Amino acid sequence: MTDKLTIRDQDVLLVVDIQNDFCPGGALSVPAGNEVVPIINRLARRFQHVVLTQDWHPRGHQSFASSHPGAKPYETIEVTYGAQILWPDHCVQGTPGAEFRKDLQIPHAELILRKGYHREIDSYSAFYENDRITHTGLAGYLRERGFTRVVMAGLAFDFCVRYSAEDAKREGFDVVVIEDACRSIDVEGSVQQTRQRFSKLGIACAPAETVA
Ligand SMILES: [Zn+2]
């Protein structure tokens, strides 16, 4: 996509999980995750409306390998809602790892949407938890605000950005993912699967420089 993306009043920038634990030095570090921060800061200045998401787990969360005796991080287990990858403990409520990066500078963000706070359900998506039934409330918020297009950036491309993008589409929003403002974890082909899903669903990817 080489066309300019002209920002309108009905557009919202959704900035996904720019938290210490997802950046180098953090508990669930996304390689080069910190590199997106200046890109997202610049991008956010072009948007009147910005929403931030924050992964926000209680201690002993089901998605933590440490909650399952004998399990190791990055293994997949079956839980009530299907397959769940186990992660290192990360983004525990009230800890420094759960805080936004200090260099993330978006003072005009209008909403901070926290997710993953139910102990028994993980939530990659900003719209639905991983049981695919429990709403976070974000779709209703965006609709009430009159937004029709969601532009996304953040961490990680192949998990929380991916599922948020798919669900935004499912909820009837136009979706654009700013791919150079994302970084990936890449577990078992997850980046390739993300690209396949995006092309199947008509989710556009565009570089940050196209945002006018
Ligand atoms: Zn998490």
GROMACS .gro file of C-alpha atoms in nm, residues 83-205:
model
  123
   83ALA     CA    1  -0.497  -2.390   2.330
   84GLN     CA    2  -0.302  -2.145   2.542
   85ILE     CA    3   0.067  -2.066   2.509
   86LEU     CA    4   0.235  -2.036   2.847
   87TRP     CA    5   0.441  -1.723   2.904
   88PRO     CA    6   0.694  -1.611   3.161
   89ASP     CA    7   0.526  -1.410   3.441
   90HIS     CA    8   0.476  -1.065   3.291
   91CYS     CA    9   0.280  -0.741   3.333
   92VAL     CA   10   0.174  -0.823   3.687
   93GLN     CA   11  -0.060  -0.554   3.819
   94GLY     CA   12   0.121  -0.276   4.001
   95THR     CA   13   0.473  -0.390   3.914
   96PRO     CA   14   0.733  -0.187   3.719
   97GLY     CA   15   0.715  -0.442   3.434
   98ALA     CA   16   0.350  -0.358   3.378
   99GLU     CA   17   0.415   0.016   3.349
  100PHE     CA   18   0.422   0.190   3.015
  101ARG     CA   19   0.767   0.265   2.879
  102LYS     CA   20   0.888   0.594   3.020
  103ASP     CA   21   0.980   0.714   2.670
  104LEU     CA   22   0.625   0.661   2.542
  105GLN     CA   23   0.501   1.018   2.514
  106ILE     CA   24   0.131   1.033   2.427
  107PRO     CA   25  -0.018   1.270   2.685
  108HIS     CA   26  -0.330   1.322   2.473
  109ALA     CA   27  -0.433   0.951   2.484
  110GLU     CA   28  -0.802   0.944   2.572
  111LEU     CA   29  -0.840   0.593   2.717
  112ILE     CA   30  -0.620   0.328   2.875
  113LEU     CA   31  -0.782  -0.010   2.820
  114ARG     CA   32  -0.654  -0.279   3.057
  115LYS     CA   33  -0.686  -0.646   2.963
  116GLY     CA   34  -0.591  -0.987   3.100
  117TYR     CA   35  -0.718  -0.914   3.451
  118HIS     CA   36  -0.935  -1.229   3.476
  119ARG     CA   37  -0.713  -1.490   3.640
  120GLU     CA   38  -0.852  -1.780   3.432
  121ILE     CA   39  -0.860  -1.613   3.088
  122ASP     CA   40  -0.578  -1.461   2.887
  123SER     CA   41  -0.652  -1.167   2.657
  124TYR     CA   42  -0.435  -1.102   2.355
  125SER     CA   43  -0.702  -0.895   2.186
  126ALA     CA   44  -0.809  -0.554   2.307
  127PHE     CA   45  -1.168  -0.647   2.213
  128TYR     CA   46  -1.229  -1.005   2.329
  129GLU     CA   47  -1.055  -1.223   2.584
  130ASN     CA   48  -0.907  -1.552   2.466
  131ASP     CA   49  -1.230  -1.744   2.527
  132ARG     CA   50  -1.350  -1.530   2.230
  133ILE     CA   51  -1.674  -1.454   2.420
  134THR     CA   52  -1.586  -1.215   2.702
  135HIS     CA   53  -1.589  -0.854   2.581
  136THR     CA   54  -1.342  -0.597   2.709
  137GLY     CA   55  -1.589  -0.317   2.628
  138LEU     CA   56  -1.363  -0.152   2.371
  139ALA     CA   57  -1.588  -0.208   2.068
  140GLY     CA   58  -1.878  -0.038   2.247
  141TYR     CA   59  -1.655   0.251   2.352
  142LEU     CA   60  -1.524   0.306   2.000
  143ARG     CA   61  -1.873   0.290   1.851
  144GLU     CA   62  -2.016   0.533   2.104
  145ARG     CA   63  -1.733   0.771   2.021
  146GLY     CA   64  -1.823   0.744   1.652
  147PHE     CA   65  -1.495   0.593   1.533
  148THR     CA   66  -1.508   0.387   1.215
  149ARG     CA   67  -1.142   0.309   1.149
  150VAL     CA   68  -0.883   0.167   1.387
  151VAL     CA   69  -0.515   0.221   1.306
  152MET     CA   70  -0.290  -0.007   1.509
  153ALA     CA   71   0.067  -0.018   1.630
  154GLY     CA   72   0.254  -0.187   1.913
  155LEU     CA   73   0.360  -0.520   2.059
  156ALA     CA   74   0.356  -0.786   1.954
  157PHE     CA   75   0.263  -0.791   1.586
  158ASP     CA   76   0.187  -1.165   1.589
  159PHE     CA   77  -0.012  -1.177   1.914
  160CYS     CA   78  -0.186  -0.878   2.069
  161VAL     CA   79  -0.177  -0.662   1.756
  162ARG     CA   80  -0.290  -0.955   1.540
  163TYR     CA   81  -0.586  -1.055   1.754
  164SER     CA   82  -0.688  -0.696   1.814
  165ALA     CA   83  -0.682  -0.630   1.438
  166GLU     CA   84  -0.887  -0.941   1.360
  167ASP     CA   85  -1.145  -0.854   1.624
  168ALA     CA   86  -1.168  -0.490   1.515
  169LYS     CA   87  -1.250  -0.619   1.168
  170ARG     CA   88  -1.501  -0.867   1.311
  171GLU     CA   89  -1.666  -0.576   1.495
  172GLY     CA   90  -1.709  -0.390   1.167
  173PHE     CA   91  -1.429  -0.135   1.187
  174ASP     CA   92  -1.189  -0.062   0.904
  175VAL     CA   93  -0.844  -0.166   1.017
  176VAL     CA   94  -0.493  -0.060   0.919
  177VAL     CA   95  -0.184  -0.203   1.090
  178ILE     CA   96   0.127   0.015   1.082
  179GLU     CA   97   0.372  -0.267   1.048
  180ASP     CA   98   0.698  -0.080   1.105
  181ALA     CA   99   0.548   0.045   1.432
  182CYS     CA  100   0.518  -0.318   1.552
  183ARG     CA  101   0.768  -0.589   1.646
  184SER     CA  102   0.708  -0.967   1.664
  185ILE     CA  103   0.771  -1.254   1.904
  186ASP     CA  104   0.759  -1.520   1.626
  187VAL     CA  105   0.667  -1.846   1.803
  188GLU     CA  106   0.610  -2.148   1.577
  189GLY     CA  107   0.542  -1.955   1.257
  190SER     CA  108   0.320  -1.696   1.422
  191VAL     CA  109   0.440  -1.409   1.200
  192GLN     CA  110   0.363  -1.598   0.880
  193GLN     CA  111   0.022  -1.703   1.017
  194THR     CA  112  -0.052  -1.341   1.102
  195ARG     CA  113   0.025  -1.225   0.747
  196GLN     CA  114  -0.193  -1.501   0.603
  197ARG     CA  115  -0.484  -1.409   0.829
  198PHE     CA  116  -0.450  -1.039   0.748
  199SER     CA  117  -0.455  -1.098   0.375
  200LYS     CA  118  -0.751  -1.335   0.405
  201LEU     CA  119  -0.949  -1.088   0.616
  202GLY     CA  120  -0.855  -0.780   0.412
  203ILE     CA  121  -0.662  -0.617   0.695
  204ALA     CA  122  -0.429  -0.361   0.542
  205CYS     CA  123  -0.068  -0.314   0.650
   0.00000   0.00000   0.00000
